[in-house]
Amino acid sequence: MIGGVFIYNHKGEVLISRVYRDDIGRNAVDAFRVNVIHARQQSRFPVVNIARTSFFYTKRSNIWLCAVAKQNINAAMVFEFLTKMIDIMQSYFGKISEENVKNNFVLIYELLDEILDFGYPQNSDTGVLKSFITQQGVRPVTREEQTVITSAVTGQIGWRREGIKYRRNELFLDVIESVNLLMSQQGQVLSTHVAGRVVMKSYLSGMPECKFGINDKITVENRTKNQTDTSTNGSTNPSSTTATTTTTKTAIAIDDCQFHQCVKLSKFESEHAISFIPPDGEFELMRYRTTKDISLPFRVIPLVREIGRTKMEVKVVVKSNFKPTLIGQKIEIRIPIPPNTCDVQLLCMKGKAKHKSSDNAIVWKMKRMGGMKESQLSAEIELTPNDKKKWNRPPISMSFEVPFAPSGFKVRYLKVFEHKLNYSDSETIKWVRYIGKSGLYETRS
Amino acid sequence: MSVNDRSLTTSASMNMQGFGNSSAGSNQSDEQVEPASTLSIFSLDMKKHEDIKQMLDSNKENLKLDAMRRVIGMIAKGKDAGDLFPAVVKNIVSKNMEIKKLVYVYLMRYAEEQQDLALLSIATFQRGLKDPNQLIRASALRVLSSIRVPTIVSIMMLAIRESANDMSPYVRKTAANAIAKLYALDPELKDELIVIITKLLADKTILVNGSAVQAFEHVCPDRIDLIHKNYRRLCNLLVDIDEWGQLTVLHMLTRYARTQFVDPNKTYEDDKKSFYDDNETEKNANDDEESLDKKTYIMDSDHRLLLRCTKPLLQSRNSAVVMTVAQLYYYVAPRSEIHIVAKSLIRLLRSHREIQTIVLKSITSMADKHKEIFGPFLKSFYVHSNDSSHVKYYKLEILTILANASNISTILREFHTYVLSPDKEFGAQAIHAIGRCASTIPEVTEACLNGLVGLMSKKDETIVAESVVVIKKLLQINPSQYGDIIKHIVRKVDKVTVPTARASILWLIGEYSDRISKFAPDVLRKMAKIFPDEETIVKNQILNLAAKLYVMNSKQTNLLVQYVFNLAKYDTNYDIRDKTRLLRALLFQADKCPALSKNAKKILLAPKPAPLLESIIRHHDQYTLGTLSYVIGQAATGYKDLPDFPPEPSDSSVRNVEIIPVSTSQHDSSRNPKKGTTPGGKKNTGIDENFFSDEEEDAEDASTEGPDDEEEENEEDEEEEEEEESDEDDEEQSIENKNKTNEYEQLDARSPTIVENQPQNSESSEEEEESEEDESESEESTDEDEQV
């Protein structure tokens, strides 16, 4: 029941306007511009109500996207739709920018027409959309293509069409985790969690059924239970306890996870099995979150000393806390310093450190750092006397990339079953890669 | 070369061609030119359209396509392209799908304005509706129903009725979508449409269900009786419907449950309460009564079905679906089960800022009612420095709601860091939140007050001001114990400069002057000196202070009070002048109004009710959670409250279906071939439930299920391998992972033999690995044999 969708540039000029319903007047476009884009208000609620018309908006790099509604609709749905729309546009022409939107007017208009019918969101799977909304010129559509499109659009499985063929059946799994940390200055972990994603690139023929196994605590425990049950009754207690201890070491507790629409949720609910027919190409199979037993790849130990009113000493130690054989990359530590800094003297053991006066921060970069290492930066900061107010030390933030999953997440297996075509699980080539990235990784100083 | 580049260059070259070609095209288009071109005013504009028109009339397809793209581009920008109508519409017969589609887009926008001409295109759609290709049938129906021309209502009605019986589920889905459009065009057709909706609701394919329910919600939401027969099927199929359809169905089911089932908490209530109170060691004495109550309530099996079928959706990737399920549980589930939604809602806090805001707002309301469910996730609500201001406020609010005696110390420590955050307004809100915690949790009142007093020595004015205001309110709630704090605050009066804070301090002095009888007159003396420079709000309180002191201690303060009143008499603000006149009459001119003067003390020092420290954020609980009305805090068009549970449940037999729908099982097996082999038992229940609710069945006859069993074994094997390999893993990594950064490793190839054979530069030798993998596979199996 979305009444219309508008896209504006940063100045508030309308790039795209599409109205689906009569109850949205043509002046709604201007109402939003005047009241939101031109109003110099810093932060506003993401839903604005102007003259009984509600505007749901979001902003992506200078472009405003706005959905309009009058009816009483599900607010989360509208935002979910807007993000979906952004995803689709990105997959068609890359970054959302004024230039790209202008170059793709027709495409966007066509897309809007397809994904919203009378304001009701429709199937918005990029794979399917791409099969029949193309920007290729006049290419006569052959009969075969026609049937492919038809089966893609009208099929029961919205995300995969029939008759895909690859010479080599191959799949790639990326486990991408972002670690979030908030640590107090005493080194106490205030809150930490890992938000992980499993991205799969599948190049498989036919309609393969996949089964995906991870070292999730519940599945592993279920299995050990079965194992101990099936093993002969003669096996005494000690053996079963060893079994459980070894598994709990490798298993992780997943707080919560969500799946791509292809995963059969009912099966997950009942058997805790992740089985699905994957879309072709790249897609995000699952997302998960863990909060327990996270191995923090880096530790930042700040030491800030204020010497009088015009001088300050900052010492920051970074310790890497993972196997020495692994190497962390793209390490950047951002140490905020007071705005009234006039001079900074820096000394660091490794990498490069710079004082960025525009950001009021010292930025310390290291290209790579091995495991179980330690590095230190010390800075002497001279301040101009300023008695206006006390500086309230913002947290030190850090970013990095490491080649393992900090949550301990492990892919145990991914099996492919394709009954009609003649290839077996063992013929499929499978690749896994683990990437740990920093999310919001902050240490209060 | 990217798509955009290509389209740009082609359009540029097209333009050139367009001009060159125009002579050829113009012959055909002569008749069409006159009606449209007269409309445009700007000559430049006219020229431009002229050129497009010629391109449209040409017989080259790529020219036509380019022209159509430019026309649509104009529409997208909001420019008027209405005068091209005749030239565009005749292209509807084009064989090219791309052109056809763009013409459809154009038609939807302009048909309403040029109804007569639009009628010319109807025949094409009617032909399209009979096309053997289901996609063409569907799109013809979709466009036809989007043309808002009242004269074709009957044609639309006919088309929808026919398409609702179409073989292709996709066409039926489109028909369901079209119903809402036709209803908007002509509400008179309601009864006829309901017949079609009834038919579509009973459709057996998931593709249709979502749209059918949508049409139902739009046209006849009050005809809940249409749902009865379909209720169980919709519940069971819910997980398989597409995500947008799920949303509509969930909304409808929430409403359905609220009208058909009884409140699961009603008879349960007291019992539940005692359950949660257990933690606080308060067991109710009347246990027996409650257990009786508990027995009287048994949840309807259909009610249970709904809860069970919606639970898996909490794992959906669509955050709106998760939100809606949470909302369903909030309104329909018994109190003891609501907690399962918490985890999923917490997860949504990781998504985009806008959704985060909506979710937090909903959590605020849910936490207010069911504190215990979010208790374990306290840390998720800690504020991060890059949160938007709304997100911060909601988090603060939730933390305040969740505060209790056991977690208050961590929360207060957290609040303390917020107070010092650079966002001043947020700091003030945090102080306010501390005040609220102090007033609700008696154990920490003292600690909070001390903390707040400590904050008063900060340099930041807003912090000091807010602390004073909050302290004032806290003291008012319980003034007897805190004489020291009052004295401490009084000493601050010179340093505090923010008007509201000064006013608060002065009010405190006046109110509790009996406790600080030595200080009070001196403060008044100081204030009298600077009276003219103060803000109105402070002046007001100086007057109050003067009057109260005079009542308490007239001898010492008589002259001072007179002086202040005289100053106030000539103040620029009329409120101050009026107030002075009133107070003067009350205190000094007893003869004028004796009745009042006698009671001056009672009037001025009447006991004041303590203020309630209220939330800074307005709740909109009166609206249904998660809807637009709830978010914006006012009823949007078409808002209806969720009905309350009826006192008596409806007859559950209305939901019984006599015949087992065969096609659903077929469909399921087509999606899931393995399931098809399992025997479907329990036919006598008359529901197709057993196909979908795997949990029970699997538990029952796990041993009889061939394929699944096999798999389990396989997995176990894998498991063993894994364990076996785990120690070798390290070894392997030490060889292979020297300087390892982010590279793929092969999933299955892990056995030590591989590692030895493998050359170090693993990326270049993919082909080799492929062959080796088979080896490794066999290697592994032999290994495992040995182990067993």
XYZ file of N, CA and C in Angstrom, chain B residues 435-524:
270
model
N 17.536 9.903 37.271
C 16.486 10.326 38.197
C 15.335 9.342 38.227
N 14.955 8.861 37.039
C 13.830 7.921 36.992
C 14.168 6.619 37.694
N 15.399 6.135 37.457
C 15.813 4.911 38.137
C 15.774 5.119 39.640
N 16.259 6.275 40.079
C 16.312 6.554 41.510
C 14.920 6.552 42.117
N 13.956 7.060 41.369
C 12.621 7.145 41.953
C 11.897 5.802 41.934
N 12.257 4.906 41.001
C 11.543 3.634 40.944
C 12.206 2.553 41.784
N 13.514 2.657 41.987
C 14.204 1.621 42.754
C 14.701 2.229 44.058
N 13.999 1.998 45.137
C 14.336 2.682 46.392
C 15.754 2.372 46.889
N 16.248 1.190 46.550
C 17.573 0.824 47.074
C 18.664 1.774 46.625
N 18.486 2.348 45.452
C 19.603 3.123 44.926
C 19.356 4.623 44.968
N 18.227 5.020 45.548
C 17.904 6.438 45.543
C 19.052 7.256 46.111
N 19.541 6.799 47.218
C 20.592 7.546 47.893
C 21.839 7.639 47.008
N 22.241 6.494 46.462
C 23.438 6.474 45.615
C 23.269 7.392 44.414
N 22.077 7.351 43.807
C 21.808 8.204 42.656
C 21.924 9.672 43.028
N 21.318 10.001 44.159
C 21.341 11.396 44.583
C 22.770 11.852 44.774
N 23.566 11.024 45.429
C 24.953 11.398 45.635
C 25.668 11.583 44.310
N 25.396 10.664 43.399
C 25.997 10.782 42.075
C 25.608 12.080 41.405
N 24.330 12.411 41.495
C 23.843 13.632 40.862
C 24.466 14.862 41.496
N 24.598 14.809 42.824
C 25.225 15.942 43.504
C 26.662 16.098 43.007
N 27.308 14.936 42.805
C 28.664 14.968 42.266
C 28.709 15.631 40.894
N 27.680 15.362 40.085
C 27.641 15.942 38.741
C 27.523 17.456 38.779
N 26.975 17.944 39.907
C 26.774 19.387 39.984
C 28.087 20.151 40.018
N 29.174 19.458 40.357
C 30.453 20.170 40.388
C 31.137 20.172 39.027
N 30.478 19.576 38.030
C 31.038 19.606 36.673
C 30.986 21.028 36.133
N 31.820 21.247 35.134
C 31.854 22.602 34.583
C 30.719 22.838 33.604
N 30.301 21.768 32.987
C 29.299 21.924 31.946
C 27.958 22.384 32.513
N 27.448 23.439 31.938
C 26.240 24.029 32.521
C 25.005 23.176 32.334
N 24.880 22.617 31.135
C 23.656 21.845 30.893
C 23.576 20.659 31.843
N 24.723 20.040 32.105
C 24.733 18.897 33.004
C 24.314 19.342 34.397
N 24.923 20.435 34.855
C 24.610 20.938 36.196
C 23.125 21.253 36.283
N 22.650 21.971 35.274
C 21.258 22.395 35.309
C 20.329 21.198 35.397
N 20.587 20.203 34.509
C 19.710 19.046 34.489
C 19.776 18.298 35.819
N 20.983 18.192 36.399
C 21.094 17.490 37.676
C 20.276 18.194 38.743
N 20.378 19.511 38.758
C 19.628 20.248 39.778
C 18.136 19.996 39.633
N 17.695 20.061 38.388
C 16.258 19.880 38.166
C 15.825 18.488 38.633
N 16.647 17.476 38.300
C 16.278 16.121 38.687
C 16.363 15.946 40.201
N 17.398 16.513 40.799
C 17.528 16.413 42.259
C 16.314 17.036 42.933
N 15.925 18.175 42.403
C 14.762 18.851 42.971
C 13.560 17.923 42.994
N 13.359 17.240 41.867
C 12.194 16.356 41.796
C 12.334 15.197 42.771
N 13.532 14.667 42.864
C 13.750 13.525 43.761
C 13.534 13.928 45.210
N 14.047 15.096 45.548
C 13.913 15.553 46.930
C 12.448 15.746 47.268
N 11.739 16.211 46.295
C 10.328 16.466 46.525
C 9.577 15.178 46.839
N 10.044 14.083 46.222
C 9.392 12.815 46.483
C 9.633 12.374 47.922
N 10.819 12.614 48.399
C 11.141 12.163 49.752
C 12.057 13.167 50.445
N 11.489 14.261 50.920
C 12.334 15.354 51.385
C 12.941 15.135 52.772
N 12.356 14.235 53.562
C 12.695 14.217 54.976
C 14.161 13.887 55.242
N 14.727 13.002 54.410
C 16.050 12.500 54.799
C 17.217 13.351 54.322
N 16.957 14.224 53.393
C 18.119 14.734 52.677
C 18.453 16.187 52.974
N 18.481 16.556 54.217
C 18.833 17.920 54.613
C 20.198 18.333 54.103
N 21.128 17.396 54.158
C 22.493 17.720 53.742
C 22.575 18.100 52.277
N 21.830 17.338 51.490
C 21.874 17.599 50.056
C 21.319 18.986 49.763
N 20.255 19.302 50.475
C 19.675 20.621 50.256
C 20.702 21.702 50.572
N 21.401 21.523 51.683
C 22.420 22.515 52.035
C 23.479 22.610 50.946
N 23.864 21.446 50.451
C 24.893 21.409 49.408
C 24.433 22.185 48.177
N 23.191 21.981 47.861
C 22.683 22.646 46.660
C 22.633 24.146 46.860
N 22.232 24.539 48.057
C 22.103 25.970 48.319
C 23.450 26.665 48.092
N 24.495 26.011 48.480
C 25.819 26.626 48.286
C 26.136 26.836 46.807
N 25.466 26.049 45.970
C 25.752 26.115 44.533
C 25.098 27.309 43.849
N 24.199 27.960 44.550
C 23.323 28.905 43.851
C 24.097 30.004 43.135
N 25.253 30.366 43.653
C 26.012 31.421 42.980
C 26.664 30.943 41.698
N 27.003 29.680 41.694
C 27.777 29.182 40.550
C 26.897 28.774 39.376
N 25.722 28.341 39.701
C 24.850 27.864 38.622
C 24.296 29.053 37.850
N 24.389 28.994 36.541
C 23.916 30.137 35.767
C 22.708 29.834 34.902
N 22.426 28.555 34.673
C 21.285 28.223 33.805
C 19.974 28.541 34.535
N 19.107 29.312 33.899
C 17.903 29.794 34.592
C 17.062 28.691 35.238
N 16.787 27.624 34.487
C 15.901 26.598 35.065
C 16.504 26.016 36.334
N 17.834 25.846 36.324
C 18.485 25.285 37.490
C 18.429 26.263 38.663
N 18.671 27.531 38.385
C 18.610 28.543 39.461
C 17.214 28.574 40.055
N 16.235 28.540 39.157
C 14.846 28.577 39.633
C 14.566 27.369 40.531
N 15.068 26.213 40.102
C 14.836 25.010 40.901
C 15.454 25.140 42.292
N 16.679 25.661 42.328
C 17.347 25.807 43.624
C 16.551 26.752 44.527
N 16.138 27.881 43.967
C 15.402 28.861 44.759
C 14.102 28.268 45.280
N 13.471 27.491 44.432
C 12.207 26.869 44.861
C 12.471 25.931 46.029
N 13.564 25.166 45.922
C 13.923 24.234 46.993
C 14.146 24.974 48.305
N 14.874 26.101 48.209
C 15.168 26.867 49.424
C 13.875 27.344 50.068
N 12.999 27.859 49.231
C 11.740 28.358 49.762
C 10.923 27.245 50.396
N 10.876 26.104 49.714
C 10.032 25.026 50.174
C 10.536 24.431 51.480
N 11.846 24.269 51.565
C 12.395 23.631 52.765
C 13.186 24.614 53.624
N 12.695 25.856 53.689
C 13.457 26.875 54.405
C 13.561 26.557 55.893
N 12.621 25.746 56.380
C 12.691 25.425 57.805
C 13.948 24.634 58.134
N 14.455 23.902 57.155
C 15.638 23.091 57.391
C 16.924 23.895 57.296
N 16.853 24.980 56.564
C 18.065 25.776 56.380
C 17.766 27.226 56.750
N 17.166 27.397 57.893
C 16.679 28.723 58.273
C 17.798 29.756 58.357
N 19.017 29.303 58.514
C 20.098 30.287 58.600
C 20.510 30.786 57.228
N 20.517 29.876 56.274
C 20.968 30.267 54.932
C 19.942 31.122 54.201
N 18.703 30.695 54.336
C 17.660 31.175 53.434
C 17.598 32.701 53.309
N 17.541 33.436 54.415
C 17.446 34.891 54.262
C 18.656 35.477 53.534
N 19.803 34.852 53.742
C 20.997 35.357 53.091
C 20.920 35.178 51.583
N 20.381 34.050 51.166
C 20.221 33.809 49.729
C 19.303 34.872 49.146
N 18.238 35.171 49.861
C 17.282 36.167 49.377
C 17.985 37.517 49.235
